[in-house]
Amino acid sequence: MQAGKSSIQFEHPPIITSAASIVGQTEGEGPLASFFDRVEPDPTFGKKSWEEAESELQRQTVQKCLDKASRQAADVNCLFAGDLLGQIVATSFGVELFDIPFFGLYGACSTMGEAMILGAMAAGAGYADRVLALASSHFASAERQFRFPLAYGNQRPQSTTWTVTGCGCVMIEGNEKNEGKDGRRAKENASESLKNAGQEKLHPKFQPCIPAATPGKIVDMQMRDSMNMGAAMAVAAVDTILQNFRDFNRKPSDYDRIITGDLGMVGKEILLDFMREAGQDISSIHMDCGIEMFDPKTQDTHSGGSGCGCSAAVLCGYILPKIQAGEWKRVLFVPTGALLSQISFNEGQNVPGIAHGVVLEGKESFGE
Amino acid sequence: MQAGKSSIQFEHPPIITSAASIVGQTEGEGPLASFFDRVEPDPTFGKKSWEEAESELQRQTVQKCLDKASRQAADVNCLFAGDLLGQIVATSFGVELFDIPFFGLYGACSTMGEAMILGAMAAGAGYADRVLALASSHFASAERQFRFPLAYGNQRPQSTTWTVTGCGCVMIEGNEKNEGKDGRRAKENASESLKNAGQEKLHPKFQPCIPAATPGKIVDMQMRDSMNMGAAMAVAAVDTILQNFRDFNRKPSDYDRIITGDLGMVGKEILLDFMREAGQDISSIHMDCGIEMFDPKTQDTHSGGSGCGCSAAVLCGYILPKIQAGEWKRVLFVPTGALLSQISFNEGQNVPGIAHGVVLEGKESFGE
C-alpha cells in the first residue's frame, strides 16, 4: 500500500484453505440451500436466548471450518471476528471456548470483508501461520437490536432487508513461498498445512487466494432511513469498487464477478446507476449476496437478505466453490455495512455506509 | 508468530511518530492533568448528545495527532479505532470526516491495545506507510449504555470504576529499514516522514517503537458482576502477561513497567496475587492507568478510572513521553477489556475479560 492509494497488494497471496457455512431454516428454504454445510432448523440452536443462539451458530461454524481442514483450534494463531450486536457479544461468547488470540471487529454487515483483509495481512506477512476470519448474524437477535421485538409484528416497507441467520468462516494461511518475511513463520509449517488441509480436500482444481484488497472508507450520504440500508450502503460500495479499479488500473471486464454483500433490490439499482454514471457498467457481472439468498417469489423477505452472516455464508457456501471449480477466475467480494446503532438512529443521526473490497482469485493447484 | 505461541515479533519494529490525548474535566482535575494535550471543560464538547460529544472528542484527538506530526489525513493509509458504545457509533461519526480507510474494532477497554497491534502489523509489513490507532470513552455515553441514566443518581459499590472521558491516538509508521517486505511501501516515503514528523519534534532522545505484541485470548472466569469489572479483567491480564513472559523467555525485571489498562484498585490486587502465585512478582513495576487517572483522596471515583479512553489517553500523555525521555526503556502495555453488553448482562451471561499486550521500547534516536 502506498500513500494516495487505499489498496493493498499481497506479493505472495495468502490462501484460503478451509471454509464453512451454517444457516437457519429460512435461508435453508432459499435458492442457495444446497450449498451450505448445514441448515439448522431450530432458530434457538438449542439455547435459551437469541444472543446465545447466535453464539452457538458461530461455535459450530468455526468447528466445521476446523474439521474440514483436519485442524485443531490450537493450530490457529488468531481469530478475526464480529457480529451485529452491541459490544459484539455473540462473538465473545461464540469463540471464547477455542482459546485463540482474538481480534474483535465491528464493520456492520461489512465485517467479513474487514476480517478477511486483516487476516490476510497477518498471514501474508507471516505474523500468523494460520488465522480464522468469520462473521455472523441472526434474524431474531438483530431484529430486537435494531428494529422491533418479533412479537410486535410490525409492518416492513419494501425497501427493508431480512437479516440472515447465518455464519461463514474461512481459514487463511500464508503462501508457502512467503518465508523469511517480517514474521517468524516456519516454512515447514506452511508446507505441512498445505499437505494436510490443502488441495486434495478443498481445492479440487483451483485454490482460492487473496492477492489484493481495498479497505473501505466511511461514506456518509446523509441518509437517515434505517429501513432502507441498501441505499446507504450502495454508495460506499461504489466508492470501494471505483477505488479498486483506480488502484489496480482495472475495468469491470477484469472481474468475473463483483459481488456486494447485502444491498438488496433497492441498493443494487443505486449501485448500478452510480457505476454507470462513473463510466463503469458492472451490470452484467454484478451479484448481491442478499438478493441471492432468498427467493422473492416464495419468500416474503422484501428487498433481500442482509446481516454480516449473509455475505459470509454466501462466500463460504457459494462463491469460493465457484472459484475452486475454475468457473470464476477473479472475483471482487465487497461486503457492505450500514453504520448505525439504535441510539444513533433514535438521535436522528445519519446512516453512513462502508464497504471492504477483497480480491479473490483461483490459483491452479498443480503445476506451481 | 509461530503455532503454539501467541506473540508477534516485529523484525523491524514499527515506530510511533506522533501521539495525542484529550480528556474531560474530571480527568483534568486528576494527578495526570498536566500530561494531556488538552482538558475540555465542556462535557458535551459543544454537541447536543453524549454520543456526539464522544465523536467530537475523537475528531479533535485525531486532528491533534496529525497536527503534532505536521501531517494531513491524506497521508494516513488506514485507521484502527473503536469505542465502548453499541455498534461503535462514536467512532463511525468521529472519524468519518477524515476519509481514511477504516477498520472498526471492539475490544471493550482493551481496544487501544488491539488497534496498536493491528496498526503495527499493517505498518510493520509495509501494507501501510502510516496508520492511526485510537480509542475513546465518555463517562456519560458509557453510563447510559452500561449502567444507569445519570439523572437516576444510583449508588455505586466501591468496586465500580469511573468511565474516563478521554481519547488517545497514536501514529504508527514502518521502520525505514523495513523496505522490500510484502507490502509496497517506498523507502523514500518513510525517510521523509521520519524527517518531517520524527525525532526532532516528538522524540527528543528516544523514539518509541513496537518490537513485539501478545494479542489476548478471551478469558472467562464465570464472573457475573458488572460492577466489579476489574476482577473480570485481571485474570485476562495475568494470562497475557504470562504468555508474553513465556513467548519471549522474559521475567518481570526485563520490563521497566508493566502497565494494565483499567483494573482499578480491586483488579490490581487480584492481578498481583495471581502473578505471585505463578511465581512472577510484578508488584514493584506494575502500574494501572485507571488508578493513576484519579486521586482517590479528592475524587470520588471509587476503584479508579476505566473505559478504553483511559489507557489510550494515559499511554499518549504519560507513558510514551517517559519512554521518549529515556526514563523507561521497555514497557509492557496491557489494556484490559470486560466483554459484556447491556443485553448479555441482563440475560445473566458471564463477563469474560481480554487483555492485549503491546511491548514498547525506546530506541535511541541518533547513532543508528
mmCIF file of C-alpha atoms in Angstrom, chain B residues 13-345:
data_model
loop_
_atom_site.group_PDB
_atom_site.id
_atom_site.type_symbol
_atom_site.label_atom_id
_atom_site.label_comp_id
_atom_site.label_asym_id
_atom_site.label_seq_id
_atom_site.Cartn_x
_atom_site.Cartn_y
_atom_site.Cartn_z
ATOM 1 C CA PRO B 13 9.819 -2.574 14.885
ATOM 2 C CA PRO B 14 7.262 -0.022 13.680
ATOM 3 C CA ILE B 15 7.751 3.385 15.272
ATOM 4 C CA ILE B 16 5.322 5.718 16.972
ATOM 5 C CA THR B 17 5.786 9.100 15.355
ATOM 6 C CA SER B 18 3.012 11.082 16.990
ATOM 7 C CA ALA B 19 0.631 10.792 19.923
ATOM 8 C CA ALA B 20 -2.178 12.978 21.204
ATOM 9 C CA SER B 21 -4.568 12.860 24.148
ATOM 10 C CA ILE B 22 -7.603 14.897 25.125
ATOM 11 C CA VAL B 23 -9.589 14.344 28.328
ATOM 12 C CA GLY B 24 -12.601 15.741 30.163
ATOM 13 C CA GLN B 25 -12.848 17.988 33.205
ATOM 14 C CA THR B 26 -12.780 15.301 35.931
ATOM 15 C CA GLU B 27 -9.670 13.769 34.364
ATOM 16 C CA GLY B 28 -8.246 17.278 34.129
ATOM 17 C CA GLU B 29 -8.567 17.573 37.905
ATOM 18 C CA GLY B 30 -6.627 14.347 38.478
ATOM 19 C CA PRO B 31 -2.913 13.729 39.088
ATOM 20 C CA LEU B 32 -2.086 13.362 35.368
ATOM 21 C CA ALA B 33 -3.795 16.587 34.276
ATOM 22 C CA SER B 34 -0.669 18.342 33.093
ATOM 23 C CA PHE B 35 0.352 15.485 30.776
ATOM 24 C CA PHE B 36 -2.592 15.577 28.395
ATOM 25 C CA ASP B 37 -2.624 17.735 25.300
ATOM 26 C CA ARG B 38 -5.878 19.329 26.280
ATOM 27 C CA VAL B 39 -8.520 19.254 29.006
ATOM 28 C CA GLU B 40 -12.002 20.046 27.692
ATOM 29 C CA PRO B 41 -14.178 21.617 30.394
ATOM 30 C CA ASP B 42 -17.433 21.149 28.452
ATOM 31 C CA PRO B 43 -18.618 17.530 28.795
ATOM 32 C CA THR B 44 -20.777 17.916 25.681
ATOM 33 C CA PHE B 45 -17.839 19.120 23.575
ATOM 34 C CA GLY B 46 -20.310 21.628 22.143
ATOM 35 C CA LYS B 47 -22.639 18.911 20.819
ATOM 36 C CA LYS B 48 -26.210 18.005 21.605
ATOM 37 C CA SER B 49 -25.846 14.386 22.748
ATOM 38 C CA TRP B 50 -23.268 12.408 24.740
ATOM 39 C CA GLU B 51 -22.626 10.189 21.726
ATOM 40 C CA GLU B 52 -21.913 13.182 19.500
ATOM 41 C CA ALA B 53 -19.712 14.597 22.247
ATOM 42 C CA GLU B 54 -17.593 11.440 22.166
ATOM 43 C CA SER B 55 -17.366 11.636 18.369
ATOM 44 C CA GLU B 56 -16.163 15.232 18.640
ATOM 45 C CA LEU B 57 -13.589 14.163 21.244
ATOM 46 C CA GLN B 58 -12.256 11.582 18.768
ATOM 47 C CA ARG B 59 -12.240 14.066 15.911
ATOM 48 C CA GLN B 60 -10.230 16.604 17.889
ATOM 49 C CA THR B 61 -7.766 13.997 19.132
ATOM 50 C CA VAL B 62 -7.109 12.618 15.640
ATOM 51 C CA GLN B 63 -6.607 16.168 14.372
ATOM 52 C CA LYS B 64 -4.209 16.907 17.224
ATOM 53 C CA CYS B 65 -2.230 13.765 16.437
ATOM 54 C CA LEU B 66 -1.998 14.769 12.768
ATOM 55 C CA ASP B 67 -1.066 18.353 13.665
ATOM 56 C CA LYS B 68 1.715 17.270 16.023
ATOM 57 C CA ALA B 69 3.234 15.284 13.154
ATOM 58 C CA SER B 70 2.635 18.063 10.584
ATOM 59 C CA ARG B 71 0.565 15.580 8.627
ATOM 60 C CA GLN B 72 -2.713 15.637 6.736
ATOM 61 C CA ALA B 73 -5.356 12.911 6.887
ATOM 62 C CA ALA B 74 -4.480 12.069 3.274
ATOM 63 C CA ASP B 75 -1.005 10.982 4.451
ATOM 64 C CA VAL B 76 -2.551 8.190 6.513
ATOM 65 C CA ASN B 77 -3.320 4.850 4.830
ATOM 66 C CA CYS B 78 -5.646 3.407 7.395
ATOM 67 C CA LEU B 79 -7.207 3.915 10.740
ATOM 68 C CA PHE B 80 -7.825 1.367 13.512
ATOM 69 C CA ALA B 81 -10.300 2.606 16.068
ATOM 70 C CA GLY B 82 -13.125 1.828 18.429
ATOM 71 C CA ASP B 83 -15.100 2.852 21.469
ATOM 72 C CA LEU B 84 -17.418 1.248 24.025
ATOM 73 C CA LEU B 85 -20.792 2.053 22.510
ATOM 74 C CA GLY B 86 -23.068 -0.339 20.662
ATOM 75 C CA GLN B 87 -22.019 -0.593 17.006
ATOM 76 C CA ILE B 88 -19.079 1.729 17.916
ATOM 77 C CA VAL B 89 -21.094 4.731 16.745
ATOM 78 C CA ALA B 90 -18.907 7.294 18.498
ATOM 79 C CA THR B 91 -16.075 6.132 16.239
ATOM 80 C CA SER B 92 -18.071 5.966 12.996
ATOM 81 C CA PHE B 93 -19.128 9.572 13.347
ATOM 82 C CA GLY B 94 -15.850 10.617 14.953
ATOM 83 C CA VAL B 95 -13.554 9.572 12.124
ATOM 84 C CA GLU B 96 -15.756 9.708 9.017
ATOM 85 C CA LEU B 97 -14.674 13.214 8.024
ATOM 86 C CA PHE B 98 -11.026 12.164 7.702
ATOM 87 C CA ASP B 99 -11.871 9.944 4.727
ATOM 88 C CA ILE B 100 -9.272 7.317 5.660
ATOM 89 C CA PRO B 101 -9.795 3.554 5.059
ATOM 90 C CA PHE B 102 -11.215 2.375 8.354
ATOM 91 C CA PHE B 103 -11.097 -0.803 10.425
ATOM 92 C CA GLY B 104 -13.696 -0.673 13.206
ATOM 93 C CA LEU B 105 -12.683 -2.543 16.359
ATOM 94 C CA TYR B 106 -14.348 -3.662 19.536
ATOM 95 C CA GLY B 107 -12.181 -4.908 22.363
ATOM 96 C CA ALA B 108 -14.051 -3.225 25.218
ATOM 97 C CA CYS B 109 -11.428 -1.329 27.266
ATOM 98 C CA SER B 110 -8.609 -3.273 25.559
ATOM 99 C CA THR B 111 -9.301 -1.579 22.226
ATOM 100 C CA MET B 112 -6.189 0.642 22.239
ATOM 101 C CA GLY B 113 -4.007 -2.474 22.502
ATOM 102 C CA GLU B 114 -5.938 -4.203 19.720
ATOM 103 C CA ALA B 115 -5.675 -1.115 17.484
ATOM 104 C CA MET B 116 -1.935 -0.769 18.090
ATOM 105 C CA ILE B 117 -1.212 -4.439 17.347
ATOM 106 C CA LEU B 118 -3.167 -4.337 14.085
ATOM 107 C CA GLY B 119 -1.669 -0.962 13.186
ATOM 108 C CA ALA B 120 1.844 -2.247 13.898
ATOM 109 C CA MET B 121 1.147 -5.295 11.714
ATOM 110 C CA ALA B 122 -0.026 -3.127 8.816
ATOM 111 C CA ALA B 123 2.898 -0.701 9.096
ATOM 112 C CA GLY B 124 5.458 -3.358 10.029
ATOM 113 C CA ALA B 125 4.795 -5.429 6.917
ATOM 114 C CA GLY B 126 4.622 -2.383 4.669
ATOM 115 C CA TYR B 127 0.917 -2.728 3.886
ATOM 116 C CA ALA B 128 0.647 0.860 5.076
ATOM 117 C CA ASP B 129 3.129 3.688 5.292
ATOM 118 C CA ARG B 130 1.373 5.277 8.179
ATOM 119 C CA VAL B 131 -1.650 4.363 10.270
ATOM 120 C CA LEU B 132 -3.547 5.860 13.175
ATOM 121 C CA ALA B 133 -4.680 3.807 16.178
ATOM 122 C CA LEU B 134 -7.102 5.298 18.647
ATOM 123 C CA ALA B 135 -9.721 4.567 21.266
ATOM 124 C CA SER B 136 -12.116 6.721 23.233
ATOM 125 C CA SER B 137 -14.665 6.586 26.000
ATOM 126 C CA HIS B 138 -17.009 9.128 27.540
ATOM 127 C CA PHE B 139 -18.365 8.941 31.067
ATOM 128 C CA ALA B 140 -21.913 9.912 30.167
ATOM 129 C CA SER B 141 -22.343 7.853 26.998
ATOM 130 C CA ALA B 142 -20.934 4.791 28.787
ATOM 131 C CA GLU B 143 -23.030 5.219 31.928
ATOM 132 C CA ARG B 144 -26.167 5.353 29.834
ATOM 133 C CA GLN B 145 -25.052 2.363 27.760
ATOM 134 C CA PHE B 146 -23.953 0.027 30.527
ATOM 135 C CA ARG B 147 -25.316 1.246 33.829
ATOM 136 C CA PHE B 148 -27.974 3.820 34.640
ATOM 137 C CA PRO B 149 -29.113 7.208 33.308
ATOM 138 C CA LEU B 150 -27.073 9.922 35.000
ATOM 139 C CA ALA B 151 -30.189 11.635 36.325
ATOM 140 C CA TYR B 152 -31.096 8.464 38.241
ATOM 141 C CA GLY B 153 -28.232 9.147 40.662
ATOM 142 C CA ASN B 154 -27.701 5.487 41.524
ATOM 143 C CA GLN B 155 -25.442 4.251 44.333
ATOM 144 C CA ARG B 156 -22.175 2.732 43.187
ATOM 145 C CA PRO B 157 -20.329 -0.050 45.024
ATOM 146 C CA GLN B 158 -16.670 0.590 45.908
ATOM 147 C CA SER B 159 -15.526 -1.911 43.263
ATOM 148 C CA THR B 160 -17.083 0.187 40.481
ATOM 149 C CA THR B 161 -14.777 2.086 38.200
ATOM 150 C CA TRP B 162 -15.401 5.511 36.710
ATOM 151 C CA THR B 163 -15.501 5.637 32.923
ATOM 152 C CA VAL B 164 -12.916 8.116 31.733
ATOM 153 C CA THR B 165 -13.871 10.835 29.277
ATOM 154 C CA GLY B 166 -10.807 10.719 27.123
ATOM 155 C CA CYS B 167 -9.222 9.725 23.863
ATOM 156 C CA GLY B 168 -5.701 8.780 22.849
ATOM 157 C CA CYS B 169 -4.409 8.489 19.300
ATOM 158 C CA VAL B 170 -1.014 7.320 18.041
ATOM 159 C CA MET B 171 0.534 7.463 14.582
ATOM 160 C CA ILE B 172 2.464 4.315 13.693
ATOM 161 C CA GLU B 173 4.882 4.100 10.773
ATOM 162 C CA GLY B 174 7.030 1.381 9.340
ATOM 163 C CA ASN B 175 10.655 1.352 10.317
ATOM 164 C CA GLU B 176 12.696 2.842 7.491
ATOM 165 C CA LYS B 177 14.855 -0.270 7.454
ATOM 166 C CA ASN B 178 11.827 -2.309 6.570
ATOM 167 C CA GLU B 179 11.815 -1.867 2.820
ATOM 168 C CA GLY B 180 11.224 -4.693 0.388
ATOM 169 C CA LYS B 181 8.724 -6.550 2.514
ATOM 170 C CA ASP B 182 5.469 -7.977 1.301
ATOM 171 C CA GLY B 183 3.785 -4.594 1.046
ATOM 172 C CA ARG B 184 4.718 -1.879 -1.403
ATOM 173 C CA ARG B 185 5.863 0.943 0.783
ATOM 174 C CA ALA B 186 8.560 3.061 -0.798
ATOM 175 C CA LYS B 187 11.648 3.711 1.289
ATOM 176 C CA GLU B 188 11.661 7.378 0.313
ATOM 177 C CA ASN B 189 8.269 7.887 1.896
ATOM 178 C CA ALA B 190 9.381 6.502 5.212
ATOM 179 C CA SER B 191 12.571 8.525 5.303
ATOM 180 C CA GLU B 192 10.740 11.696 4.507
ATOM 181 C CA SER B 193 8.180 11.037 7.204
ATOM 182 C CA LEU B 194 10.900 10.499 9.764
ATOM 183 C CA LYS B 195 12.413 13.809 8.799
ATOM 184 C CA ASN B 196 9.077 15.642 8.904
ATOM 185 C CA ALA B 197 7.420 14.032 11.811
ATOM 186 C CA GLY B 198 10.133 12.191 13.591
ATOM 187 C CA GLN B 199 12.706 12.722 16.217
ATOM 188 C CA GLU B 200 13.174 16.473 16.141
ATOM 189 C CA LYS B 201 9.617 17.140 17.130
ATOM 190 C CA LEU B 202 8.471 14.275 19.203
ATOM 191 C CA HIS B 203 11.399 12.130 20.174
ATOM 192 C CA PRO B 204 13.985 14.288 21.858
ATOM 193 C CA LYS B 205 16.044 11.332 22.982
ATOM 194 C CA PHE B 206 14.344 8.024 22.355
ATOM 195 C CA GLN B 207 11.871 7.032 19.693
ATOM 196 C CA PRO B 208 9.056 4.789 20.943
ATOM 197 C CA CYS B 209 8.676 1.654 18.854
ATOM 198 C CA ILE B 210 6.709 -1.582 18.961
ATOM 199 C CA PRO B 211 9.123 -4.530 18.793
ATOM 200 C CA ALA B 212 6.553 -7.158 19.786
ATOM 201 C CA ALA B 213 2.997 -7.827 20.868
ATOM 202 C CA THR B 214 0.953 -10.509 22.588
ATOM 203 C CA PRO B 215 -2.666 -10.486 21.374
ATOM 204 C CA GLY B 216 -5.048 -11.610 24.079
ATOM 205 C CA LYS B 217 -7.413 -14.537 24.359
ATOM 206 C CA ILE B 218 -10.865 -14.327 25.883
ATOM 207 C CA VAL B 219 -10.619 -15.481 29.498
ATOM 208 C CA ASP B 220 -13.889 -16.387 31.182
ATOM 209 C CA MET B 221 -13.743 -16.847 34.956
ATOM 210 C CA GLN B 222 -17.538 -17.062 35.266
ATOM 211 C CA MET B 223 -17.687 -13.609 36.826
ATOM 212 C CA ARG B 224 -21.156 -12.056 36.675
ATOM 213 C CA ASP B 225 -20.792 -8.725 38.460
ATOM 214 C CA SER B 226 -20.755 -5.805 36.040
ATOM 215 C CA MET B 227 -19.931 -3.503 38.953
ATOM 216 C CA ASN B 228 -16.641 -5.341 39.500
ATOM 217 C CA MET B 229 -15.098 -5.456 36.067
ATOM 218 C CA GLY B 230 -11.583 -5.149 37.455
ATOM 219 C CA ALA B 231 -11.848 -8.701 38.730
ATOM 220 C CA ALA B 232 -13.122 -9.972 35.381
ATOM 221 C CA MET B 233 -10.241 -8.325 33.553
ATOM 222 C CA ALA B 234 -7.429 -9.077 35.999
ATOM 223 C CA VAL B 235 -7.233 -12.735 35.074
ATOM 224 C CA ALA B 236 -7.110 -11.887 31.369
ATOM 225 C CA ALA B 237 -4.184 -9.581 32.118
ATOM 226 C CA VAL B 238 -2.450 -12.409 34.018
ATOM 227 C CA ASP B 239 -2.953 -14.702 31.015
ATOM 228 C CA THR B 240 -1.483 -12.203 28.546
ATOM 229 C CA ILE B 241 1.461 -11.184 30.744
ATOM 230 C CA LEU B 242 2.430 -14.806 31.463
ATOM 231 C CA GLN B 243 2.063 -15.651 27.761
ATOM 232 C CA ASN B 244 4.380 -12.746 26.943
ATOM 233 C CA PHE B 245 6.937 -13.943 29.510
ATOM 234 C CA ARG B 246 6.837 -17.487 28.090
ATOM 235 C CA ASP B 247 6.980 -16.491 24.415
ATOM 236 C CA PHE B 248 9.991 -14.217 24.898
ATOM 237 C CA ASN B 249 11.561 -16.021 27.838
ATOM 238 C CA ARG B 250 11.235 -12.920 29.991
ATOM 239 C CA LYS B 251 10.775 -12.148 33.662
ATOM 240 C CA PRO B 252 9.383 -9.091 35.463
ATOM 241 C CA SER B 253 12.792 -7.422 35.681
ATOM 242 C CA ASP B 254 13.018 -7.377 31.878
ATOM 243 C CA TYR B 255 10.436 -4.587 31.936
ATOM 244 C CA ASP B 256 10.687 -1.152 33.499
ATOM 245 C CA ARG B 257 6.923 -1.092 33.795
ATOM 246 C CA ILE B 258 4.035 -3.464 33.186
ATOM 247 C CA ILE B 259 1.026 -1.194 32.729
ATOM 248 C CA THR B 260 -2.520 -2.509 32.741
ATOM 249 C CA GLY B 261 -5.465 -0.558 31.401
ATOM 250 C CA ASP B 262 -8.182 -0.166 33.957
ATOM 251 C CA LEU B 263 -8.161 -2.899 36.575
ATOM 252 C CA GLY B 264 -8.648 -0.359 39.339
ATOM 253 C CA MET B 265 -7.784 -0.984 42.998
ATOM 254 C CA VAL B 266 -9.693 -4.260 43.255
ATOM 255 C CA GLY B 267 -8.428 -5.710 39.994
ATOM 256 C CA LYS B 268 -4.841 -4.711 40.755
ATOM 257 C CA GLU B 269 -4.773 -6.783 43.928
ATOM 258 C CA ILE B 270 -6.140 -9.794 42.062
ATOM 259 C CA LEU B 271 -3.542 -9.356 39.296
ATOM 260 C CA LEU B 272 -0.636 -9.128 41.735
ATOM 261 C CA ASP B 273 -1.882 -12.124 43.729
ATOM 262 C CA PHE B 274 -2.292 -14.334 40.659
ATOM 263 C CA MET B 275 1.085 -13.256 39.301
ATOM 264 C CA ARG B 276 2.756 -14.074 42.630
ATOM 265 C CA GLU B 277 1.059 -17.464 42.613
ATOM 266 C CA ALA B 278 2.545 -18.029 39.165
ATOM 267 C CA GLY B 279 5.968 -17.210 40.597
ATOM 268 C CA GLN B 280 6.217 -13.796 38.937
ATOM 269 C CA ASP B 281 6.131 -10.881 41.346
ATOM 270 C CA ILE B 282 5.422 -7.746 39.334
ATOM 271 C CA SER B 283 4.330 -5.594 42.281
ATOM 272 C CA SER B 284 7.321 -3.240 42.072
ATOM 273 C CA ILE B 285 6.877 -2.469 38.371
ATOM 274 C CA HIS B 286 3.110 -2.658 37.950
ATOM 275 C CA MET B 287 1.090 0.419 37.158
ATOM 276 C CA ASP B 288 -2.607 0.669 36.238
ATOM 277 C CA CYS B 289 -3.800 3.549 34.059
ATOM 278 C CA GLY B 290 -7.169 3.576 35.803
ATOM 279 C CA ILE B 291 -5.568 4.004 39.219
ATOM 280 C CA GLU B 292 -3.238 6.751 38.026
ATOM 281 C CA MET B 293 -6.013 8.750 36.387
ATOM 282 C CA PHE B 294 -7.811 9.933 39.525
ATOM 283 C CA ASP B 295 -6.853 10.928 43.058
ATOM 284 C CA PRO B 296 -8.828 8.686 45.451
ATOM 285 C CA LYS B 297 -8.439 11.224 48.269
ATOM 286 C CA THR B 298 -10.067 14.125 46.458
ATOM 287 C CA GLN B 299 -12.025 12.460 43.664
ATOM 288 C CA ASP B 300 -14.926 10.147 44.436
ATOM 289 C CA THR B 301 -14.208 7.715 41.623
ATOM 290 C CA HIS B 302 -14.163 4.542 43.752
ATOM 291 C CA SER B 303 -11.945 1.821 42.261
ATOM 292 C CA GLY B 304 -10.355 4.095 39.637
ATOM 293 C CA GLY B 305 -10.795 5.052 36.021
ATOM 294 C CA SER B 306 -11.909 2.746 33.232
ATOM 295 C CA GLY B 307 -13.034 2.876 29.621
ATOM 296 C CA CYS B 308 -10.917 2.393 26.541
ATOM 297 C CA GLY B 309 -10.125 6.099 26.527
ATOM 298 C CA CYS B 310 -8.415 5.680 29.916
ATOM 299 C CA SER B 311 -5.446 3.563 28.851
ATOM 300 C CA ALA B 312 -5.327 5.291 25.449
ATOM 301 C CA ALA B 313 -5.019 8.782 26.977
ATOM 302 C CA VAL B 314 -2.544 7.681 29.665
ATOM 303 C CA LEU B 315 -0.422 5.965 27.001
ATOM 304 C CA CYS B 316 -0.267 9.054 24.842
ATOM 305 C CA GLY B 317 0.000 11.633 27.605
ATOM 306 C CA TYR B 318 2.135 9.888 30.193
ATOM 307 C CA ILE B 319 3.704 6.584 29.106
ATOM 308 C CA LEU B 320 5.136 7.458 25.693
ATOM 309 C CA PRO B 321 6.822 10.655 26.977
ATOM 310 C CA LYS B 322 8.526 8.600 29.724
ATOM 311 C CA ILE B 323 9.899 6.336 27.014
ATOM 312 C CA GLN B 324 10.908 9.297 24.884
ATOM 313 C CA ALA B 325 12.785 10.781 27.833
ATOM 314 C CA GLY B 326 14.634 7.519 28.337
ATOM 315 C CA GLU B 327 13.193 7.050 31.806
ATOM 316 C CA TRP B 328 11.649 3.738 30.798
ATOM 317 C CA LYS B 329 13.481 1.555 28.258
ATOM 318 C CA ARG B 330 10.947 -1.231 27.873
ATOM 319 C CA VAL B 331 7.293 -1.271 28.877
ATOM 320 C CA LEU B 332 4.589 -3.913 28.536
ATOM 321 C CA PHE B 333 1.351 -2.016 27.888
ATOM 322 C CA VAL B 334 -1.664 -4.245 28.601
ATOM 323 C CA PRO B 335 -5.058 -2.606 28.062
ATOM 324 C CA THR B 336 -7.759 -4.761 29.630
ATOM 325 C CA GLY B 337 -11.346 -5.247 28.498
ATOM 326 C CA ALA B 338 -14.513 -6.693 30.034
ATOM 327 C CA LEU B 339 -16.702 -8.295 27.389
ATOM 328 C CA LEU B 340 -20.296 -7.560 28.229
ATOM 329 C CA SER B 341 -23.257 -5.731 26.797
ATOM 330 C CA GLN B 342 -26.386 -4.471 28.459
ATOM 331 C CA ILE B 343 -28.199 -7.432 26.901
ATOM 332 C CA SER B 344 -25.650 -10.101 27.819
ATOM 333 C CA PHE B 345 -25.597 -8.784 31.386
#
